[in-house]
Short mmCIF file of C-alpha atoms in Angstrom, two decimals:
data_model
loop_
_atom_site.label_atom_id
_atom_site.label_comp_id
_atom_site.label_asym_id
_atom_site.label_seq_id
_atom_site.Cartn_x
_atom_site.Cartn_y
_atom_site.Cartn_z
CA MET A 1 103.81 136.28 152.45
CA ARG A 2 106.68 137.92 150.62
CA LEU A 3 105.22 140.23 147.98
CA VAL A 4 107.12 142.62 145.73
CA ILE A 5 104.82 142.87 142.70
CA GLY A 6 102.53 145.28 144.47
CA ILE A 7 101.68 145.98 148.10
CA LEU A 8 98.22 147.27 148.86
CA SER A 9 96.23 147.35 152.06
CA LEU A 10 93.33 144.99 151.66
CA GLY A 11 90.26 144.14 153.66
CA VAL A 12 90.07 140.36 153.66
CA GLY A 13 87.07 138.11 153.49
CA ILE A 14 87.26 134.31 153.54
CA LEU A 15 84.66 131.83 152.45
CA ILE A 16 84.63 128.10 151.84
CA ALA A 17 82.49 126.65 149.08
CA SER A 18 82.65 123.63 146.80
CA GLY A 19 86.01 122.55 148.23
CA ALA A 20 87.74 125.82 147.32
CA LEU A 21 89.02 128.49 149.67
CA ALA A 22 88.56 132.05 148.41
CA MET A 23 90.14 135.28 149.67
CA GLY A 24 89.59 138.84 148.55
CA GLU A 25 87.52 139.71 145.52
CA ALA A 26 87.32 137.45 142.50
CA PRO A 27 85.31 137.90 139.31
CA PRO A 28 81.80 136.42 139.18
CA PRO A 29 81.62 132.80 138.01
CA ALA A 30 81.28 132.23 134.30
CA GLU A 31 78.32 130.58 132.67
CA VAL A 32 78.19 126.89 133.60
CA VAL A 33 79.07 124.59 130.71
CA THR A 34 79.91 120.91 130.59
CA PRO A 35 83.04 120.11 128.57
CA GLU A 36 83.96 116.83 126.91
CA VAL A 37 87.49 115.55 126.36
CA GLU A 38 88.47 113.16 123.59
CA PHE A 39 91.75 111.59 122.53
CA VAL A 40 93.02 112.79 119.13
CA ARG A 41 96.49 111.35 118.55
CA GLU A 42 99.96 110.85 120.01
CA PHE A 43 103.42 111.89 118.86
CA GLY A 44 106.74 110.26 119.56
CA LEU A 45 108.53 107.11 120.62
CA PRO A 46 111.27 106.50 123.20
CA GLY A 47 114.65 107.44 121.77
CA SER A 48 116.98 110.22 120.69
CA GLY A 49 116.12 110.54 117.00
CA ASP A 50 113.91 113.07 115.26
CA ARG A 51 110.41 113.07 116.76
CA GLN A 52 111.55 110.72 119.52
CA PHE A 53 111.59 111.70 123.19
CA TYR A 54 113.17 110.71 126.48
CA TYR A 55 111.13 111.93 129.45
CA PRO A 56 109.72 115.10 127.86
CA HIS A 57 108.70 117.59 130.53
CA ASP A 58 106.90 120.47 128.85
CA VAL A 59 105.20 121.62 125.68
CA ASP A 60 104.07 124.92 124.21
CA VAL A 61 102.35 125.94 120.99
CA GLY A 62 102.95 128.99 118.84
CA ILE A 63 99.51 130.59 118.70
CA MET A 64 100.64 133.34 116.34
CA GLY A 65 102.76 132.79 113.27
CA ASP A 66 103.50 132.86 109.57
CA LEU A 67 105.52 130.69 107.18
CA GLU A 68 108.67 131.31 109.20
CA THR A 69 107.33 131.17 112.74
CA GLY A 70 104.81 128.41 112.13
CA LEU A 71 101.32 129.06 113.46
CA GLY A 72 100.35 126.07 115.61
CA ASN A 73 103.86 124.62 115.70
CA ILE A 74 104.56 122.50 118.77
CA PHE A 75 107.68 123.02 120.90
CA VAL A 76 108.62 120.10 123.16
CA VAL A 77 111.15 120.13 125.99
CA ASP A 78 112.85 116.78 125.43
CA THR A 79 114.40 116.70 128.89
CA GLY A 80 116.30 113.42 128.86
CA ASN A 81 117.87 114.31 125.52
CA ASN A 82 118.73 117.86 126.67
CA ARG A 83 117.11 119.53 123.68
CA VAL A 84 114.00 121.25 122.37
CA GLN A 85 112.21 119.75 119.37
CA ARG A 86 109.92 121.73 117.10
CA LEU A 87 107.09 119.88 115.36
CA ASP A 88 104.64 121.21 112.83
CA GLU A 89 100.90 121.21 113.42
CA ASP A 90 100.67 117.64 112.09
CA GLY A 91 103.43 116.40 114.36
CA GLY A 92 106.14 116.35 111.69
CA PHE A 93 109.71 117.10 112.74
CA VAL A 94 110.92 120.63 111.86
CA TYR A 95 114.18 121.07 113.77
CA GLN A 96 115.85 120.72 117.15
CA PHE A 97 118.29 122.75 119.20
CA GLY A 98 120.31 122.29 122.36
CA GLY A 99 122.60 119.50 123.46
CA PHE A 100 124.09 118.64 126.83
CA GLY A 101 126.28 121.22 128.54
CA SER A 102 126.41 124.52 130.38
CA GLU A 103 127.54 126.83 127.58
CA HIS A 104 125.19 129.25 125.83
CA GLY A 105 122.63 127.31 123.84
CA GLN A 106 123.26 124.05 125.69
CA PHE A 107 121.03 122.42 128.30
CA ASN A 108 121.27 120.39 131.48
CA SER A 109 117.82 119.02 132.32
CA PRO A 110 115.58 121.56 130.53
CA VAL A 111 112.10 121.40 132.06
CA GLY A 112 110.02 124.43 131.05
CA ILE A 113 109.22 126.36 127.87
CA ALA A 114 107.24 129.39 126.75
CA VAL A 115 106.90 130.96 123.30
CA ASP A 116 106.10 134.67 123.31
CA PHE A 117 104.36 136.90 120.76
CA ASN A 118 107.67 138.09 119.37
CA PHE A 119 108.40 134.49 118.35
CA ARG A 120 111.06 134.07 121.00
CA ILE A 121 111.49 130.90 123.05
CA TYR A 122 112.25 130.81 126.77
CA VAL A 123 113.64 127.56 128.21
CA SER A 124 114.26 126.81 131.90
CA GLU A 125 116.93 124.38 133.08
CA LYS A 126 116.74 122.59 136.38
CA ASP A 127 120.39 121.61 136.73
CA ASN A 128 121.93 124.75 135.23
CA ASP A 129 119.57 126.92 137.31
CA ARG A 130 118.91 129.39 134.50
CA ILE A 131 116.51 130.63 131.84
CA GLN A 132 117.78 130.94 128.26
CA LEU A 133 116.13 132.94 125.49
CA PHE A 134 116.25 131.85 121.84
CA ASP A 135 114.88 133.16 118.57
CA ILE A 136 112.29 131.15 116.67
CA ARG A 137 115.00 129.21 114.85
CA GLY A 138 116.64 128.10 118.10
CA ASN A 139 119.53 130.57 118.00
CA TYR A 140 120.73 131.66 121.44
CA LEU A 141 119.99 135.28 122.36
CA ASN A 142 120.72 135.75 126.07
CA GLU A 143 120.01 134.62 129.62
CA VAL A 144 117.10 135.96 131.67
CA ALA A 145 116.75 136.37 135.44
CA THR A 146 120.48 136.33 136.15
CA GLY A 147 122.16 137.17 139.44
CA GLU A 148 120.49 137.55 142.81
CA ILE A 149 116.78 138.30 142.86
CA GLY A 150 115.61 139.18 146.33
CA TYR A 151 118.92 137.93 147.77
CA ARG A 152 118.51 134.54 146.07
CA GLU A 153 119.53 133.24 142.67
CA LEU A 154 117.31 130.96 140.62
CA LEU A 155 117.09 127.46 142.07
CA ASP A 156 115.50 124.61 140.09
CA PRO A 157 113.41 126.90 137.84
CA ALA A 158 110.53 124.98 136.32
CA GLY A 159 107.38 126.04 134.42
CA LEU A 160 107.14 129.28 132.45
CA ASP A 161 104.40 131.40 130.93
CA VAL A 162 104.12 134.66 129.00
CA ASP A 163 101.12 136.96 129.39
CA SER A 164 99.38 139.05 126.73
CA LEU A 165 101.77 141.96 127.40
CA GLY A 166 104.84 139.81 126.87
CA ASN A 167 105.77 139.57 130.55
CA LEU A 168 107.53 136.35 131.60
CA TYR A 169 106.49 134.36 134.68
CA ILE A 170 108.87 131.80 136.21
CA ALA A 171 108.06 129.07 138.71
CA ASP A 172 111.26 129.37 140.76
CA SER A 173 110.61 126.02 142.36
CA GLY A 174 113.61 125.71 144.65
CA ASN A 175 112.88 129.12 146.14
CA ASP A 176 109.12 128.48 146.45
CA ARG A 177 108.14 131.61 144.56
CA ILE A 178 106.90 133.02 141.25
CA LEU A 179 109.02 135.65 139.49
CA LYS A 180 107.84 138.19 136.92
CA PHE A 181 109.98 139.89 134.27
CA SER A 182 109.20 142.31 131.44
CA ASP A 183 109.70 141.31 127.81
CA SER A 184 112.97 143.25 127.88
CA GLY A 185 114.23 141.29 130.90
CA GLY A 186 113.52 143.83 133.63
CA PHE A 187 112.56 142.41 137.04
CA LEU A 188 108.97 143.29 137.93
CA GLY A 189 108.41 141.40 141.16
CA SER A 190 107.95 138.15 143.01
CA VAL A 191 105.31 136.46 145.09
CA GLY A 192 105.40 133.52 147.45
CA GLY A 193 107.84 131.97 149.85
CA PHE A 194 107.78 128.59 151.56
CA GLY A 195 104.62 127.73 153.47
CA PHE A 196 101.19 126.17 153.54
CA GLY A 197 98.83 129.14 153.78
CA MET A 198 97.36 131.10 150.89
CA GLY A 199 100.02 132.94 148.95
CA PHE A 200 102.78 130.57 150.06
CA PHE A 201 104.14 127.65 148.05
CA ASP A 202 106.04 124.42 148.39
CA GLY A 203 107.98 123.51 145.25
CA PRO A 204 105.69 125.14 142.64
CA GLN A 205 106.31 123.50 139.28
CA ASP A 206 104.23 125.59 136.89
CA VAL A 207 102.44 128.89 136.42
CA ALA A 208 99.82 130.07 133.92
CA VAL A 209 98.36 133.53 133.32
CA ASP A 210 94.97 134.18 131.75
CA ARG A 211 93.86 137.07 129.55
CA ASP A 212 92.64 138.99 132.63
CA GLN A 213 96.13 138.79 134.20
CA TYR A 214 95.18 136.30 136.91
CA MET A 215 97.97 133.90 137.85
CA TYR A 216 97.40 130.20 138.46
CA VAL A 217 100.13 128.23 140.24
CA ALA A 218 100.63 124.47 140.44
CA ASP A 219 101.62 124.42 144.13
CA THR A 220 103.05 120.96 143.70
CA LYS A 221 104.12 119.72 147.11
CA ASN A 222 101.07 121.28 148.74
CA HIS A 223 98.95 119.22 146.29
CA ARG A 224 96.85 122.20 145.23
CA VAL A 225 96.38 125.10 142.82
CA GLN A 226 96.40 128.75 143.82
CA LYS A 227 94.94 131.72 141.97
CA LEU A 228 96.38 135.22 142.45
CA ASP A 229 95.56 138.62 141.03
CA ILE A 230 97.83 140.83 138.94
CA ASP A 231 99.42 142.27 142.11
CA GLY A 232 100.14 138.82 143.53
CA ARG A 233 97.39 138.83 146.13
CA PRO A 234 95.95 135.35 146.75
CA LEU A 235 92.32 134.92 145.75
CA LEU A 236 91.62 131.23 145.74
CA MET A 237 93.11 127.82 146.40
CA PHE A 238 91.71 124.38 145.70
CA GLY A 239 92.78 120.78 145.82
CA GLU A 240 94.21 118.59 148.54
CA PHE A 241 96.20 115.37 148.68
CA GLY A 242 94.30 112.34 147.41
CA ASN A 243 93.03 110.49 144.35
CA ASP A 244 89.32 111.21 144.54
CA PRO A 245 87.86 113.52 141.87
CA GLY A 246 89.01 117.06 142.59
CA LYS A 247 91.91 115.96 144.77
CA LEU A 248 95.50 116.21 143.57
CA TYR A 249 98.79 114.39 143.99
CA LEU A 250 101.91 116.39 143.06
CA PRO A 251 100.35 118.45 140.24
CA GLN A 252 103.13 119.65 137.94
CA GLY A 253 101.46 121.33 134.96
CA ILE A 254 98.76 123.95 134.53
CA ALA A 255 97.05 125.77 131.65
CA VAL A 256 94.07 128.08 131.50
CA ASP A 257 91.57 129.40 128.96
CA LYS A 258 88.56 131.71 129.23
CA ARG A 259 86.46 129.08 131.03
CA PHE A 260 88.59 126.40 132.64
CA ILE A 261 91.78 125.51 134.50
CA TYR A 262 93.57 122.40 133.21
CA VAL A 263 95.83 120.57 135.66
CA SER A 264 98.33 117.78 135.07
CA ASP A 265 97.60 115.69 138.15
CA THR A 266 100.97 114.01 137.79
CA GLY A 267 100.94 111.62 140.74
CA ASN A 268 97.48 110.36 139.80
CA ASP A 269 98.31 109.96 136.08
CA ARG A 270 95.38 112.04 134.87
CA ILE A 271 94.28 115.46 133.71
CA GLN A 272 91.71 117.31 135.78
CA ILE A 273 89.62 120.29 134.71
CA PHE A 274 88.28 122.90 137.13
CA SER A 275 86.15 125.99 136.72
CA LYS A 276 87.82 129.39 137.05
CA SER A 277 86.42 129.49 140.60
CA GLY A 278 88.09 126.20 141.53
CA GLU A 279 85.15 123.83 141.28
CA PHE A 280 85.87 120.33 140.02
CA VAL A 281 84.53 119.70 136.50
CA LEU A 282 85.98 116.40 135.28
CA ALA A 283 88.95 114.02 135.38
CA TYR A 284 90.38 112.36 132.29
CA GLY A 285 92.82 109.49 132.01
CA LYS A 286 94.34 106.77 134.15
CA THR A 287 97.67 105.00 134.59
CA GLY A 288 98.78 103.17 131.45
CA TYR A 289 100.30 103.48 128.01
CA GLY A 290 97.20 103.30 125.81
CA GLU A 291 95.31 106.14 124.19
CA GLY A 292 94.29 108.67 126.80
CA GLU A 293 96.33 106.92 129.50
CA PHE A 294 99.31 108.50 131.22
CA ASN A 295 102.55 107.81 133.05
CA ASP A 296 103.64 110.97 134.88
CA PRO A 297 101.94 113.65 132.75
CA ILE A 298 103.73 116.95 133.36
CA GLY A 299 103.56 119.88 130.91
CA ILE A 300 100.21 120.90 129.47
CA CYS A 301 99.24 123.63 126.99
CA LEU A 302 96.33 124.66 124.80
CA GLY A 303 96.00 125.25 121.07
CA LYS A 304 93.67 127.70 119.34
CA LYS A 305 91.25 125.04 118.08
CA GLY A 306 90.41 123.29 121.32
CA GLN A 307 93.58 121.17 121.41
CA VAL A 308 95.07 120.13 124.74
CA TYR A 309 98.69 118.94 124.48
CA VAL A 310 100.16 116.87 127.31
CA ALA A 311 103.80 115.87 127.84
CA ASP A 312 103.22 112.23 128.85
CA SER A 313 106.71 112.03 130.30
CA GLY A 314 106.97 108.44 131.52
CA ASN A 315 105.55 107.18 128.22
CA HIS A 316 108.08 109.28 126.25
CA ARG A 317 105.42 110.87 124.08
CA LEU A 318 103.13 113.82 123.53
CA GLN A 319 99.36 113.31 123.57
CA GLU A 320 96.90 115.58 121.82
CA LEU A 321 93.41 115.77 123.27
CA ARG A 322 90.47 117.91 122.26
CA ILE A 323 88.09 119.77 124.50
CA LYS A 324 84.55 120.50 123.36
CA TYR A 325 81.86 122.51 125.11
#
């Protein structure tokens, strides 16, 4: 395992329980609750107009805001149209920015997005191999993670997340690693490298960080999720190839709250929910184009009122679900 975030000697213990493999010390399991998921509404139609999408890949929600920044506004990576669209809390169009190209402020296959607490917007681009930073109005500010990082430049960067301290996490998919940067753009470390064991990845497409600074990685081509601590040490992995409950097929999106891990099980056209210790809780959805049905769900994020937003990419729309427990 290649680890730069922090290197500590560690006595290792391994146990197998409930289909999850755990390593090191993890927090005690939370109180057991049984969630319910319900369909709320959908946004969008196929196309290139306002509030229309063409293979949207990711979504994020501004969880802090005011009249300018828009508390609860929804930011959608409209990949096929090479733009980002901003919707209000009711799904109404606010504005868009981007356009095809490789100049500042333009996109070539944007795939990931994260909105930080300073109301700045990070966008990753697969084909331009870069991360761009914008203000809340979509004005270009600068590029992030430029040049060689550990002797390698960004390659097919995918999902992004920002932690409670403003640090940026990048799923550097083509390099099979997760990168961490400060809110001012300083490099803080990396974890991963190609492989199949704990702490190694194969084409990770997304990363999420919870309020306790644990990282959760959609280890896509290994058909699993991994959990790591703040220093990048692997704690837990769960999932394996398949379509039974709890199994995964090319998971590409991940989100986390205080109780659960939400996974876009892309190849199986469903959303799965797991406990923070990796135990299967429920699966929602199936292949289709009706309410609560999916065609290549990718990005997933959470609102402050129990909303779960899913970029239903192959159906060219955004679905809003609600979790209750």
